[in-house]
Amino acid sequence: MSNTLHFNELPRPTFRWLKVNHTEGNVWAGTERATVTVEGSKHIVTDITNKELLEASYEGVHAGALRDASHHFTHGYHIQVPAGAKEALTIVLDVHGAVSERTRLQIEAEQGSTLELTVCLKGEATDGHVGLLSEIVSHTGASVVFKKVQLLTGKVQQFEHRYTRVEESGHVEFINIELGGAENYLNYQEDLVGDYAEVAHDLGYCGTGTQVFDIAMLMKHIGKKTISNINNLGALNGSSKKSFRGTLDFLRGSLASEGAEEDTCLLLTPTVKSISLPLLLCKEDNVSGNHASSAGQLDPAKLFYLMSRGFNEDEAKHIIVESMLRPLIDRIGHEEMEETALAVLRQKI
């Protein structure tokens, strides 16, 4: 595509003169496909037969990119966990060359079931783009833990579209480790449709060079007494850039629901750029919504304390950034992935 596109547009545009309601860009071309491996409970995995979107109104990062991922995917997997079952699955995408990869996942956790899914994106891609579309349904009382580790080279684009529907007393937890990719466009929409539904989303990133992390999250509270929590944190080095557009949307009928979002960014050099737009929308009276955003340089007192213990300035910076992201990486639960992610992080600081 040669025309400029608008990625991750805010649900309700604001402050137009600041030009932060979306990000302009295009899709990088490629031809190579990824090598995909599936480990763990393979008996719950089948090929996708229904290409229709779970939520027709969902537009992802961009409607065109989402359409390509939903109807022209290169790999497609339907994952269904039977009622009351407990399953674990790992999917690894390995990309090389000038890549054009679109993987689609349809995930359904039936009543009272539990699924732990780990997705890893890695490889030595030299150009092109990698797309990942995930659609998740957590039925009554079901629990889904979705872990994603992104270790792509800094020469490839990443588009991730993720839509989640959580029914009564369902629980979904997301953990994102985003370290690679030249341009990363991430779009997540979570619909808490059932009473007592819960969603927690923790995302950690570290940028260097001219990397871009463009993140959009939308939590739609529909049922009563629903709970959502967004925790977005990371560090920027070199001339990298981060944009965060987080929206808590309390719809009419979401009585006694609670939502919170926090965006924290460490600015390691004066040439980085951090944009944060936490948005709160509300059509219901009896709800609680909280949002916070902070961006700043490393605490001089922390640096002084560490340097007074024998570390030089660079080593002290490494310790502070790693201590912030290490708890997230430790939750991956896959020793090899954790060690690889830590090694990549240490190279980037």
Short mmCIF file of C-alpha atoms in Angstrom, two decimals, residues 135-321:
data_model
loop_
_atom_site.label_atom_id
_atom_site.label_comp_id
_atom_site.label_asym_id
_atom_site.label_seq_id
_atom_site.Cartn_x
_atom_site.Cartn_y
_atom_site.Cartn_z
CA GLU A 135 -10.38 -13.39 18.93
CA ILE A 136 -11.12 -14.68 22.39
CA VAL A 137 -14.36 -15.75 24.07
CA SER A 138 -14.36 -16.52 27.77
CA HIS A 139 -17.68 -18.16 28.60
CA THR A 140 -19.31 -18.25 32.03
CA GLY A 141 -16.70 -18.83 34.71
CA ALA A 142 -13.91 -19.55 32.23
CA SER A 143 -10.35 -18.32 32.71
CA VAL A 144 -7.90 -17.41 29.95
CA VAL A 145 -4.28 -16.31 30.39
CA PHE A 146 -2.81 -14.99 27.13
CA LYS A 147 0.96 -14.38 27.12
CA LYS A 148 2.73 -12.81 24.19
CA VAL A 149 6.49 -12.42 23.73
CA GLN A 150 7.58 -10.34 20.74
CA LEU A 151 11.26 -10.64 19.80
CA LEU A 152 11.25 -9.67 16.10
CA THR A 153 14.19 -7.90 14.52
CA GLY A 154 14.14 -4.13 14.26
CA LYS A 155 13.56 -4.28 10.49
CA VAL A 156 9.97 -5.48 10.31
CA GLN A 157 6.47 -4.11 11.00
CA GLN A 158 4.06 -5.71 13.45
CA PHE A 159 0.27 -5.38 13.39
CA GLU A 160 -1.68 -6.99 16.21
CA HIS A 161 -5.47 -6.99 16.38
CA ARG A 162 -7.08 -8.57 19.45
CA TYR A 163 -10.76 -8.71 20.34
CA THR A 164 -12.01 -10.30 23.57
CA ARG A 165 -15.51 -11.06 24.83
CA VAL A 166 -15.85 -11.96 28.52
CA GLU A 167 -19.10 -13.45 29.78
CA GLU A 168 -20.48 -13.75 33.31
CA SER A 169 -17.77 -14.35 35.96
CA GLY A 170 -15.21 -14.92 33.22
CA HIS A 171 -11.61 -13.89 33.78
CA VAL A 172 -9.03 -12.97 31.13
CA GLU A 173 -5.45 -11.95 31.82
CA PHE A 174 -3.05 -10.58 29.21
CA ILE A 175 0.73 -10.27 29.50
CA ASN A 176 2.62 -8.57 26.65
CA ILE A 177 6.40 -8.36 26.34
CA GLU A 178 7.18 -6.09 23.35
CA LEU A 179 10.87 -5.72 22.58
CA GLY A 180 11.40 -6.06 18.81
CA GLY A 181 9.95 -4.73 15.57
CA ALA A 182 10.71 -1.48 13.77
CA GLU A 183 7.09 -0.30 13.88
CA ASN A 184 4.61 -1.93 16.24
CA TYR A 185 0.89 -1.18 15.96
CA LEU A 186 -1.13 -2.92 18.66
CA ASN A 187 -4.91 -2.69 19.03
CA TYR A 188 -6.87 -4.40 21.81
CA GLN A 189 -10.59 -4.28 22.53
CA GLU A 190 -12.05 -6.11 25.52
CA ASP A 191 -15.84 -6.30 25.91
CA LEU A 192 -16.90 -7.20 29.43
CA VAL A 193 -20.44 -8.28 28.54
CA GLY A 194 -21.33 -10.47 31.53
CA ASP A 195 -21.84 -9.51 35.15
CA TYR A 196 -18.69 -9.90 37.29
CA ALA A 197 -16.48 -10.24 34.21
CA GLU A 198 -12.81 -9.31 34.75
CA VAL A 199 -9.94 -8.33 32.44
CA ALA A 200 -6.38 -7.44 33.41
CA HIS A 201 -3.84 -6.31 30.81
CA ASP A 202 -0.14 -5.80 31.60
CA LEU A 203 2.14 -4.64 28.79
CA GLY A 204 5.88 -3.98 28.98
CA TYR A 205 8.09 -2.59 26.21
CA CYS A 206 11.58 -1.22 25.63
CA GLY A 207 12.44 0.90 22.61
CA THR A 208 15.75 1.86 21.08
CA GLY A 209 16.98 3.39 17.83
CA THR A 210 13.95 4.58 15.87
CA GLN A 211 11.52 1.93 17.10
CA VAL A 212 7.82 2.80 17.29
CA PHE A 213 5.31 1.34 19.76
CA ASP A 214 1.77 2.49 18.97
CA ILE A 215 -0.67 0.99 21.48
CA ALA A 216 -4.46 1.31 21.62
CA MET A 217 -6.60 -0.35 24.32
CA LEU A 218 -10.37 -0.16 24.75
CA MET A 219 -12.13 -1.64 27.78
CA LYS A 220 -15.91 -1.68 27.28
CA HIS A 221 -17.83 -2.24 30.51
CA ILE A 222 -21.25 -3.63 29.60
CA GLY A 223 -22.27 -6.00 32.43
CA LYS A 224 -22.73 -5.14 36.09
CA LYS A 225 -19.85 -5.20 38.58
CA THR A 226 -17.22 -5.74 35.92
CA ILE A 227 -13.55 -5.00 36.59
CA SER A 228 -10.79 -3.96 34.19
CA ASN A 229 -7.18 -2.97 34.78
CA ILE A 230 -4.58 -1.69 32.29
CA ASN A 231 -0.93 -1.40 33.27
CA ASN A 232 1.31 -0.13 30.47
CA LEU A 233 4.97 0.42 31.31
CA GLY A 234 8.27 0.66 29.52
CA ALA A 235 11.42 2.57 28.65
CA LEU A 236 12.57 4.50 25.57
CA ASN A 237 16.15 4.92 24.38
CA GLY A 238 17.77 6.54 21.32
CA SER A 239 15.10 8.23 19.18
CA SER A 240 12.33 5.71 19.81
CA LYS A 241 8.67 6.66 20.23
CA LYS A 242 5.68 5.37 22.15
CA SER A 243 2.01 6.31 21.78
CA PHE A 244 -0.58 5.00 24.23
CA ARG A 245 -4.32 5.46 23.67
CA GLY A 246 -6.17 3.79 26.52
CA THR A 247 -9.95 4.06 26.85
CA LEU A 248 -12.27 3.00 29.65
CA ASP A 249 -15.86 3.01 28.36
CA PHE A 250 -18.65 2.54 30.92
CA LEU A 251 -21.85 1.85 29.00
CA ARG A 252 -25.35 2.24 30.37
CA GLY A 253 -26.16 -0.72 32.58
CA SER A 254 -22.61 -1.33 33.86
CA LEU A 255 -23.62 -0.61 37.45
CA ALA A 256 -20.93 -0.82 40.15
CA SER A 257 -18.18 -1.51 37.61
CA GLU A 258 -14.55 -0.51 38.15
CA GLY A 259 -11.84 0.37 35.67
CA ALA A 260 -8.28 1.62 36.02
CA GLU A 261 -5.48 2.40 33.58
CA GLU A 262 -1.90 3.50 34.18
CA ASP A 263 0.80 4.40 31.67
CA THR A 264 4.39 4.72 32.90
CA CYS A 265 7.35 5.52 30.67
CA LEU A 266 11.06 6.02 31.45
CA LEU A 267 12.82 8.45 29.10
CA LEU A 268 16.44 7.36 28.90
CA THR A 269 17.56 9.98 26.36
CA PRO A 270 16.28 13.49 25.52
CA THR A 271 15.53 12.52 21.88
CA VAL A 272 12.74 10.03 22.63
CA LYS A 273 9.02 10.83 22.41
CA SER A 274 6.21 9.55 24.61
CA ILE A 275 2.54 10.32 23.93
CA SER A 276 -0.10 9.24 26.42
CA LEU A 277 -3.86 9.66 26.01
CA PRO A 278 -5.80 7.95 28.82
CA LEU A 279 -9.50 8.48 28.01
CA LEU A 280 -12.54 7.91 30.20
CA LEU A 281 -16.05 7.61 28.69
CA CYS A 282 -19.10 7.15 30.87
CA LYS A 283 -22.85 6.72 30.40
CA GLU A 284 -23.49 5.20 33.84
CA ASP A 285 -23.54 6.93 37.23
CA ASN A 286 -22.52 4.28 39.76
CA VAL A 287 -19.08 3.35 38.45
CA SER A 288 -15.44 3.96 39.35
CA GLY A 289 -12.87 4.93 36.74
CA ASN A 290 -9.25 5.90 37.34
CA HIS A 291 -6.48 6.81 34.96
CA ALA A 292 -2.90 7.97 35.42
CA SER A 293 0.05 8.74 33.20
CA SER A 294 3.68 9.51 33.97
CA ALA A 295 6.79 10.01 31.85
CA GLY A 296 10.17 11.19 33.00
CA GLN A 297 13.87 10.61 33.27
CA LEU A 298 15.49 8.19 35.69
CA ASP A 299 15.32 9.21 39.33
CA PRO A 300 18.69 10.88 40.16
CA ALA A 301 18.46 9.61 43.74
CA LYS A 302 18.21 6.00 42.52
CA LEU A 303 21.12 6.50 40.15
CA PHE A 304 23.22 8.05 42.92
CA TYR A 305 22.39 5.24 45.33
CA LEU A 306 23.41 2.52 42.85
CA MET A 307 26.54 4.37 41.71
CA SER A 308 27.59 4.84 45.32
CA ARG A 309 27.52 1.02 45.59
CA GLY A 310 30.15 0.63 42.86
CA PHE A 311 28.07 0.56 39.65
CA ASN A 312 28.81 2.99 36.82
CA GLU A 313 26.00 5.07 35.27
CA ASP A 314 25.21 2.64 32.44
CA GLU A 315 25.10 -0.32 34.83
CA ALA A 316 22.80 1.62 37.16
CA LYS A 317 20.44 2.39 34.27
CA HIS A 318 20.40 -1.28 33.34
CA ILE A 319 19.44 -2.26 36.87
CA ILE A 320 16.60 0.27 37.11
CA VAL A 321 15.02 -0.59 33.74
#
